[in-house]
Every structure is written in structure tokens, then in C-alpha cells.
PDB file of C-alpha atoms in Angstrom:
ATOM      1  CA  ASN A   1     -69.530 128.194  75.422  1.00 77.00           C
ATOM      2  CA  ALA A   2     -69.852 124.442  75.729  1.00 85.00           C
ATOM      3  CA  GLY A   3     -70.570 124.745  79.478  1.00 94.00           C
ATOM      4  CA  VAL A   4     -69.801 121.524  81.362  1.00 97.00           C
ATOM      5  CA  THR A   5     -68.830 118.506  79.296  1.00 97.00           C
ATOM      6  CA  GLN A   6     -68.459 114.930  80.522  1.00 98.00           C
ATOM      7  CA  THR A   7     -66.994 111.843  78.925  1.00 97.00           C
ATOM      8  CA  PRO A   8     -67.818 109.059  78.427  1.00 97.00           C
ATOM      9  CA  LYS A   9     -71.635 109.132  78.166  1.00 97.00           C
ATOM     10  CA  PHE A  10     -71.937 105.430  78.986  1.00 96.00           C
ATOM     11  CA  ARG A  11     -69.623 102.787  80.351  1.00 97.00           C
ATOM     12  CA  ILE A  12     -69.868  99.212  81.536  1.00 97.00           C
ATOM     13  CA  LEU A  13     -67.175  98.035  83.924  1.00 97.00           C
ATOM     14  CA  LYS A  14     -66.388  94.669  85.407  1.00 97.00           C
ATOM     15  CA  ILE A  15     -66.004  94.341  89.166  1.00 97.00           C
ATOM     16  CA  GLY A  16     -62.493  95.345  90.183  1.00 96.00           C
ATOM     17  CA  GLN A  17     -61.746  97.448  87.093  1.00 97.00           C
ATOM     18  CA  SER A  18     -60.802 101.108  87.319  1.00 96.00           C
ATOM     19  CA  MET A  19     -61.719 104.104  85.226  1.00 96.00           C
ATOM     20  CA  THR A  20     -61.649 107.883  85.124  1.00 98.00           C
ATOM     21  CA  LEU A  21     -64.699 110.016  84.420  1.00 98.00           C
ATOM     22  CA  GLN A  22     -63.701 113.231  82.709  1.00 98.00           C
ATOM     23  CA  CYS A  23     -65.243 116.645  83.377  1.00 98.00           C
ATOM     24  CA  THR A  24     -64.334 119.956  81.763  1.00 98.00           C
ATOM     25  CA  GLN A  25     -65.907 123.399  82.077  1.00 97.00           C
ATOM     26  CA  ASP A  26     -65.175 126.496  80.015  1.00 96.00           C
ATOM     27  CA  MET A  27     -66.875 129.093  82.235  1.00 95.00           C
ATOM     28  CA  ASN A  28     -63.801 129.793  84.382  1.00 94.00           C
ATOM     29  CA  HIS A  29     -65.658 128.637  87.498  1.00 95.00           C
ATOM     30  CA  ASN A  30     -63.588 127.996  90.593  1.00 94.00           C
ATOM     31  CA  TYR A  31     -66.111 125.648  92.204  1.00 94.00           C
ATOM     32  CA  MET A  32     -66.639 122.180  90.786  1.00 96.00           C
ATOM     33  CA  TYR A  33     -68.581 119.173  92.079  1.00 96.00           C
ATOM     34  CA  TRP A  34     -69.153 115.497  91.446  1.00 97.00           C
ATOM     35  CA  TYR A  35     -72.541 113.976  92.242  1.00 97.00           C
ATOM     36  CA  ARG A  36     -74.060 110.568  91.827  1.00 97.00           C
ATOM     37  CA  GLN A  37     -77.758 110.090  91.213  1.00 96.00           C
ATOM     38  CA  ASP A  38     -79.495 106.830  92.063  1.00 93.00           C
ATOM     39  CA  PRO A  39     -83.196 106.177  91.403  1.00 84.00           C
ATOM     40  CA  GLY A  40     -85.345 107.693  94.153  1.00 78.00           C
ATOM     41  CA  MET A  41     -82.293 108.924  96.061  1.00 81.00           C
ATOM     42  CA  GLY A  42     -81.678 112.401  94.699  1.00 86.00           C
ATOM     43  CA  LEU A  43     -78.210 113.799  94.110  1.00 93.00           C
ATOM     44  CA  LYS A  44     -75.424 112.873  96.510  1.00 94.00           C
ATOM     45  CA  LEU A  45     -72.200 114.884  96.604  1.00 94.00           C
ATOM     46  CA  ILE A  46     -69.073 112.762  96.154  1.00 96.00           C
ATOM     47  CA  TYR A  47     -66.269 115.323  96.032  1.00 96.00           C
ATOM     48  CA  TYR A  48     -65.938 119.017  95.395  1.00 95.00           C
ATOM     49  CA  SER A  49     -63.208 121.530  94.644  1.00 95.00           C
ATOM     50  CA  VAL A  50     -62.953 125.236  95.437  1.00 93.00           C
ATOM     51  CA  GLY A  51     -60.120 125.837  93.007  1.00 93.00           C
ATOM     52  CA  ALA A  52     -57.123 124.297  91.287  1.00 93.00           C
ATOM     53  CA  GLY A  53     -55.181 122.139  93.720  1.00 94.00           C
ATOM     54  CA  ILE A  54     -57.914 122.090  96.382  1.00 95.00           C
ATOM     55  CA  THR A  55     -60.384 119.243  96.788  1.00 95.00           C
ATOM     56  CA  ASP A  56     -62.512 117.932  99.626  1.00 93.00           C
ATOM     57  CA  LYS A  57     -64.836 115.045 100.407  1.00 94.00           C
ATOM     58  CA  GLY A  58     -68.563 115.269 100.084  1.00 93.00           C
ATOM     59  CA  GLU A  59     -71.234 113.000 101.487  1.00 91.00           C
ATOM     60  CA  VAL A  60     -70.283 109.727  99.737  1.00 94.00           C
ATOM     61  CA  PRO A  61     -66.533 109.766  98.874  1.00 96.00           C
ATOM     62  CA  ASN A  62     -65.634 106.120  99.556  1.00 96.00           C
ATOM     63  CA  GLY A  63     -64.341 104.304  96.483  1.00 96.00           C
ATOM     64  CA  TYR A  64     -63.573 107.508  94.571  1.00 97.00           C
ATOM     65  CA  ASN A  65     -60.707 109.927  94.132  1.00 97.00           C
ATOM     66  CA  VAL A  66     -60.384 113.299  92.460  1.00 97.00           C
ATOM     67  CA  SER A  67     -57.729 115.749  91.387  1.00 95.00           C
ATOM     68  CA  ARG A  68     -57.882 119.355  90.214  1.00 97.00           C
ATOM     69  CA  SER A  69     -54.721 120.419  88.439  1.00 96.00           C
ATOM     70  CA  THR A  70     -56.402 123.118  86.325  1.00 96.00           C
ATOM     71  CA  THR A  71     -59.430 125.369  86.687  1.00 96.00           C
ATOM     72  CA  GLU A  72     -61.116 123.655  83.740  1.00 97.00           C
ATOM     73  CA  ASP A  73     -60.755 119.958  84.570  1.00 98.00           C
ATOM     74  CA  PHE A  74     -62.015 117.883  87.475  1.00 98.00           C
ATOM     75  CA  PRO A  75     -61.664 114.134  86.785  1.00 98.00           C
ATOM     76  CA  LEU A  76     -63.228 111.504  89.035  1.00 98.00           C
ATOM     77  CA  ARG A  77     -61.348 108.238  89.490  1.00 97.00           C
ATOM     78  CA  LEU A  78     -62.997 104.951  90.398  1.00 96.00           C
ATOM     79  CA  GLU A  79     -60.627 102.350  91.790  1.00 89.00           C
ATOM     80  CA  LEU A  80     -61.721  98.717  92.112  1.00 93.00           C
ATOM     81  CA  ALA A  81     -65.232  99.207  90.777  1.00 95.00           C
ATOM     82  CA  ALA A  82     -68.073  97.607  92.736  1.00 96.00           C
ATOM     83  CA  PRO A  83     -71.740  97.000  91.789  1.00 96.00           C
ATOM     84  CA  SER A  84     -72.729  99.642  94.386  1.00 95.00           C
ATOM     85  CA  GLN A  85     -71.070 102.226  92.133  1.00 97.00           C
ATOM     86  CA  THR A  86     -73.608 101.621  89.374  1.00 97.00           C
ATOM     87  CA  SER A  87     -75.170 105.052  89.011  1.00 97.00           C
ATOM     88  CA  VAL A  88     -75.433 108.181  86.914  1.00 97.00           C
ATOM     89  CA  TYR A  89     -72.579 110.590  87.626  1.00 98.00           C
ATOM     90  CA  PHE A  90     -72.931 114.341  87.162  1.00 98.00           C
ATOM     91  CA  CYS A  91     -70.238 116.948  87.221  1.00 98.00           C
ATOM     92  CA  ALA A  92     -71.215 120.551  87.982  1.00 97.00           C
ATOM     93  CA  SER A  93     -69.544 123.910  88.343  1.00 96.00           C
ATOM     94  CA  SER A  94     -70.470 127.283  89.845  1.00 93.00           C
ATOM     95  CA  TYR A  95     -69.119 130.797  90.092  1.00 91.00           C
ATOM     96  CA  GLN A  96     -70.068 131.160  93.764  1.00 85.00           C
ATOM     97  CA  PRO A  97     -69.915 128.339  96.339  1.00 82.00           C
ATOM     98  CA  SER A  98     -72.949 126.079  95.930  1.00 75.00           C
ATOM     99  CA  ARG A  99     -75.038 128.796  94.263  1.00 78.00           C
ATOM    100  CA  GLU A 100     -76.245 128.392  90.687  1.00 88.00           C
ATOM    101  CA  GLN A 101     -74.642 125.163  89.590  1.00 93.00           C
ATOM    102  CA  PHE A 102     -74.281 124.228  85.935  1.00 95.00           C
ATOM    103  CA  PHE A 103     -74.468 120.504  85.344  1.00 97.00           C
ATOM    104  CA  GLY A 104     -72.966 118.340  82.654  1.00 97.00           C
ATOM    105  CA  PRO A 105     -75.009 115.733  80.733  1.00 96.00           C
ATOM    106  CA  GLY A 106     -73.937 112.866  82.975  1.00 97.00           C
ATOM    107  CA  THR A 107     -72.122 109.533  82.651  1.00 97.00           C
ATOM    108  CA  ARG A 108     -74.162 106.346  83.026  1.00 97.00           C
ATOM    109  CA  LEU A 109     -71.977 103.719  84.664  1.00 97.00           C
ATOM    110  CA  THR A 110     -72.856 100.065  85.144  1.00 97.00           C
ATOM    111  CA  VAL A 111     -70.612  97.745  87.142  1.00 97.00           C
ATOM    112  CA  LEU A 112     -71.222  94.039  86.542  1.00 95.00           C
TER     113      LEU A 112
ATOM    114  CA  GLN B   1     -85.411 112.397 109.149  1.00 63.00           C
ATOM    115  CA  LYS B   2     -84.133 113.570 105.781  1.00 70.00           C
ATOM    116  CA  GLU B   3     -83.111 117.201 105.618  1.00 86.00           C
ATOM    117  CA  VAL B   4     -85.254 117.777 102.544  1.00 91.00           C
ATOM    118  CA  GLU B   5     -88.360 115.724 101.815  1.00 91.00           C
ATOM    119  CA  GLN B   6     -90.039 115.671  98.430  1.00 93.00           C
ATOM    120  CA  ASP B   7     -92.897 113.529  97.153  1.00 86.00           C
ATOM    121  CA  PRO B   8     -91.414 111.481  94.290  1.00 82.00           C
ATOM    122  CA  GLY B   9     -94.703 111.283  92.397  1.00 84.00           C
ATOM    123  CA  PRO B  10     -95.180 110.504  89.601  1.00 92.00           C
ATOM    124  CA  LEU B  11     -97.587 113.368  89.027  1.00 95.00           C
ATOM    125  CA  SER B  12     -99.681 113.546  85.839  1.00 96.00           C
ATOM    126  CA  VAL B  13    -101.810 116.571  84.974  1.00 96.00           C
ATOM    127  CA  PRO B  14    -103.615 117.705  81.801  1.00 97.00           C
ATOM    128  CA  GLU B  15    -102.130 120.434  79.648  1.00 98.00           C
ATOM    129  CA  GLY B  16    -103.110 123.902  80.826  1.00 97.00           C
ATOM    130  CA  ALA B  17    -103.556 122.922  84.479  1.00 97.00           C
ATOM    131  CA  ILE B  18    -101.794 124.611  87.375  1.00 97.00           C
ATOM    132  CA  VAL B  19     -99.121 122.367  88.869  1.00 97.00           C
ATOM    133  CA  SER B  20     -98.021 122.554  92.490  1.00 96.00           C
ATOM    134  CA  LEU B  21     -94.763 120.892  93.531  1.00 96.00           C
ATOM    135  CA  ASN B  22     -93.713 120.888  97.167  1.00 96.00           C
ATOM    136  CA  CYS B  23     -90.833 120.177  99.526  1.00 95.00           C
ATOM    137  CA  THR B  24     -90.387 120.347 103.264  1.00 94.00           C
ATOM    138  CA  TYR B  25     -87.092 120.819 105.046  1.00 92.00           C
ATOM    139  CA  SER B  26     -85.924 120.331 108.607  1.00 90.00           C
ATOM    140  CA  ASN B  27     -82.993 122.738 109.071  1.00 86.00           C
ATOM    141  CA  SER B  28     -84.280 126.207 109.934  1.00 84.00           C
ATOM    142  CA  ALA B  29     -80.830 127.636 109.075  1.00 84.00           C
ATOM    143  CA  PHE B  30     -81.369 127.104 105.348  1.00 83.00           C
ATOM    144  CA  GLN B  31     -81.351 130.453 103.582  1.00 83.00           C
ATOM    145  CA  TYR B  32     -81.335 129.743  99.859  1.00 89.00           C
ATOM    146  CA  PHE B  33     -83.945 127.706  98.075  1.00 92.00           C
ATOM    147  CA  MET B  34     -83.723 126.459  94.530  1.00 94.00           C
ATOM    148  CA  TRP B  35     -85.666 124.461  92.006  1.00 96.00           C
ATOM    149  CA  TYR B  36     -83.847 122.465  89.366  1.00 96.00           C
ATOM    150  CA  ARG B  37     -85.520 120.903  86.344  1.00 97.00           C
ATOM    151  CA  GLN B  38     -84.140 117.674  84.908  1.00 96.00           C
ATOM    152  CA  TYR B  39     -85.302 116.294  81.591  1.00 96.00           C
ATOM    153  CA  SER B  40     -84.982 112.559  81.032  1.00 93.00           C
ATOM    154  CA  ARG B  41     -81.355 111.477  80.579  1.00 92.00           C
ATOM    155  CA  LYS B  42     -80.071 115.049  80.981  1.00 94.00           C
ATOM    156  CA  GLY B  43     -78.334 116.985  83.732  1.00 95.00           C
ATOM    157  CA  PRO B  44     -80.342 119.221  86.078  1.00 96.00           C
ATOM    158  CA  GLU B  45     -80.672 122.910  85.197  1.00 96.00           C
ATOM    159  CA  LEU B  46     -81.468 125.726  87.594  1.00 94.00           C
ATOM    160  CA  LEU B  47     -85.037 126.945  87.183  1.00 95.00           C
ATOM    161  CA  MET B  48     -85.671 129.248  90.140  1.00 92.00           C
ATOM    162  CA  TYR B  49     -83.551 130.601  92.994  1.00 88.00           C
ATOM    163  CA  THR B  50     -84.920 132.449  96.024  1.00 89.00           C
ATOM    164  CA  TYR B  51     -83.387 133.819  99.171  1.00 83.00           C
ATOM    165  CA  SER B  52     -85.343 133.683 102.438  1.00 77.00           C
ATOM    166  CA  SER B  53     -89.150 133.777 102.548  1.00 81.00           C
ATOM    167  CA  GLY B  54     -91.589 135.074  99.977  1.00 85.00           C
ATOM    168  CA  ASN B  55     -92.521 134.599  96.356  1.00 90.00           C
ATOM    169  CA  LYS B  56     -90.543 134.886  93.170  1.00 92.00           C
ATOM    170  CA  GLU B  57     -92.137 134.828  89.746  1.00 94.00           C
ATOM    171  CA  ASP B  58     -90.557 134.080  86.380  1.00 94.00           C
ATOM    172  CA  GLY B  59     -92.988 133.758  83.510  1.00 96.00           C
ATOM    173  CA  ARG B  60     -95.266 130.787  84.170  1.00 97.00           C
ATOM    174  CA  PHE B  61     -93.228 129.712  87.198  1.00 97.00           C
ATOM    175  CA  THR B  62     -93.618 130.925  90.787  1.00 96.00           C
ATOM    176  CA  ALA B  63     -91.393 129.801  93.648  1.00 96.00           C
ATOM    177  CA  GLN B  64     -92.725 130.240  97.156  1.00 95.00           C
ATOM    178  CA  VAL B  65     -90.888 129.829 100.455  1.00 94.00           C
ATOM    179  CA  ASP B  66     -92.576 129.724 103.855  1.00 92.00           C
ATOM    180  CA  LYS B  67     -89.804 129.608 106.430  1.00 89.00           C
ATOM    181  CA  SER B  68     -92.216 129.485 109.371  1.00 90.00           C
ATOM    182  CA  SER B  69     -93.511 126.106 108.209  1.00 91.00           C
ATOM    183  CA  LYS B  70     -90.294 125.077 106.398  1.00 91.00           C
ATOM    184  CA  TYR B  71     -92.213 124.596 103.175  1.00 93.00           C
ATOM    185  CA  ILE B  72     -91.064 125.241  99.602  1.00 94.00           C
ATOM    186  CA  SER B  73     -93.379 125.271  96.602  1.00 95.00           C
ATOM    187  CA  LEU B  74     -93.089 125.626  92.848  1.00 97.00           C
ATOM    188  CA  PHE B  75     -96.194 126.550  90.875  1.00 97.00           C
ATOM    189  CA  ILE B  76     -96.422 126.141  87.117  1.00 97.00           C
ATOM    190  CA  ARG B  77     -99.272 127.973  85.381  1.00 97.00           C
ATOM    191  CA  ASP B  78    -100.675 126.998  81.997  1.00 97.00           C
ATOM    192  CA  SER B  79     -98.621 123.803  82.054  1.00 97.00           C
ATOM    193  CA  GLN B  80     -97.217 122.583  78.736  1.00 97.00           C
ATOM    194  CA  PRO B  81     -96.045 119.138  77.593  1.00 97.00           C
ATOM    195  CA  SER B  82     -92.534 120.620  77.477  1.00 97.00           C
ATOM    196  CA  ASP B  83     -92.764 121.016  81.281  1.00 98.00           C
ATOM    197  CA  SER B  84     -92.689 117.211  81.632  1.00 98.00           C
ATOM    198  CA  ALA B  85     -89.526 116.552  83.640  1.00 97.00           C
ATOM    199  CA  THR B  86     -88.287 115.741  87.125  1.00 95.00           C
ATOM    200  CA  TYR B  87     -88.224 118.742  89.452  1.00 97.00           C
ATOM    201  CA  LEU B  88     -85.678 118.805  92.270  1.00 96.00           C
ATOM    202  CA  CYS B  89     -85.830 121.213  95.171  1.00 95.00           C
ATOM    203  CA  ALA B  90     -82.565 122.165  96.866  1.00 94.00           C
ATOM    204  CA  THR B  91     -81.659 124.136  99.969  1.00 91.00           C
ATOM    205  CA  LEU B  92     -78.493 125.838 101.152  1.00 86.00           C
ATOM    206  CA  PHE B  93     -77.087 127.448 104.269  1.00 80.00           C
ATOM    207  CA  GLY B  94     -74.272 129.952 103.748  1.00 73.00           C
ATOM    208  CA  ASN B  95     -71.474 128.427 101.730  1.00 69.00           C
ATOM    209  CA  GLU B  96     -72.276 124.879 102.735  1.00 75.00           C
ATOM    210  CA  LYS B  97     -73.237 122.207 100.244  1.00 83.00           C
ATOM    211  CA  LEU B  98     -76.541 122.011  98.456  1.00 88.00           C
ATOM    212  CA  THR B  99     -79.021 119.543  99.922  1.00 90.00           C
ATOM    213  CA  PHE B 100     -81.298 118.119  97.247  1.00 92.00           C
ATOM    214  CA  GLY B 101     -84.719 116.557  97.503  1.00 93.00           C
ATOM    215  CA  THR B 102     -85.255 113.261  95.713  1.00 93.00           C
ATOM    216  CA  GLY B 103     -87.211 114.891  92.873  1.00 94.00           C
ATOM    217  CA  THR B 104     -90.817 114.753  91.650  1.00 95.00           C
ATOM    218  CA  ARG B 105     -91.472 113.293  88.210  1.00 94.00           C
ATOM    219  CA  LEU B 106     -94.071 115.394  86.381  1.00 96.00           C
ATOM    220  CA  THR B 107     -95.917 114.495  83.177  1.00 97.00           C
ATOM    221  CA  ILE B 108     -98.153 116.973  81.355  1.00 97.00           C
ATOM    222  CA  ILE B 109    -100.727 115.152  79.264  1.00 97.00           C
ATOM    223  CA  PRO B 110    -101.633 116.864  75.946  1.00 96.00           C
TER     224      PRO B 110
END
């Protein structure tokens, strides 16, 4: 099992550009999550999904969108990138809601 | 007041020492308590998971929860350089979302 995979590993965006961060898991988990991690700020939940077709906002959803068309994939879309979105983004999945979460390796995003 | 408070460190200890990492939390409804370990430039991985008060041991690691004082601890015995990482505590009530501490950066000096 590959677990949770994320692409790309790194990306530099210009202000106003858009991009999609990809996340795929092969553990057949229903629950998937997107977090951002800023220095000294811990992990903040952006969006989560309890199954295909169902998504909901987390703590910091502004400026992001998600979709969940399959159990395996949970892409995160950034529209009109802003410097405040410079961060490390982690995707995670779990078998039970919020219990043991398996994290991907992260995407380091810089918006200039 | 943050829901989960954690000293960010950094904390440096010599190899073989006992390490104590701590968090406090404010919501007495929290039931599940977890410790995640995050190596540099990697995603967090679950290290320990406890439910309610008490101790849980796994090899060199012991997780301790004191619900009366809202205090969570992780002890590492016989610390190794490979234990150098950031340790994140996390708490959970029911099926709500995980609340993470900010993490403590630990370095074990050979």
C-alpha cells in the first residue's frame, strides 16, 4: 500500500494564479482531510469529507475548494492565490471519523 | 485561550535521557488523546492514542492523561537520536475534529 500520496511536492505560484493539490489514498478510507501547517501554528483543518460526494468546511476554508468524486481522491483547489496561502499542505485519511489519521508527505506552496 | 496549549521548545536532551513532553487543554469534554510524531519535511504519524485518563505504554514511549488537571504527557525513555522530531499532541471529543497543539521540536544529542 502506498498510503496517502500528494502531488506536487513543491510549487511556487504568483499572486492570482490557481492550482489544484492532488491527494490519493489506497486504504479505502471514507474520511479524508486537508490541513495547512504554518510555523508555530500547528495543523489547521481546511476541509474534510466523510465519503464520496460529501464535503464540509473546517476551521480555515476561505480561499479553497474541494471535491470528492471517488473514495480515493480528494483534491484541494486554490483560486486566486494570495501570499497568506503560503504554507505546507497535508492531506490525511482515516477509517473512523477523526481517529487514527494517516498523513501524506505534504505539498510546500509558496505564493509570491 | 487556545483549546490545546503546547510548549514549542525547542528541547534538546542528551542521548539516553528521559524526555517529558506536555500539553494542557481547556475543553473537559475531550475524550481521546493522541501524540503524533513529525520528522522534518514529512507528514505527521500517529505515535500513541489513549482514551480517557490513565497511562498507556508502548516500548520506550508512555502516554499519560490526567483529566482532572487537563494535562497530557508523553514520556520517552532511553531517548535515541532517531527520536529527534516534532511531537504534536491532539485531542478529540466524539466524532468532532481533531484539535492539535502547535508541536514541540525535540533534538536528541548523541
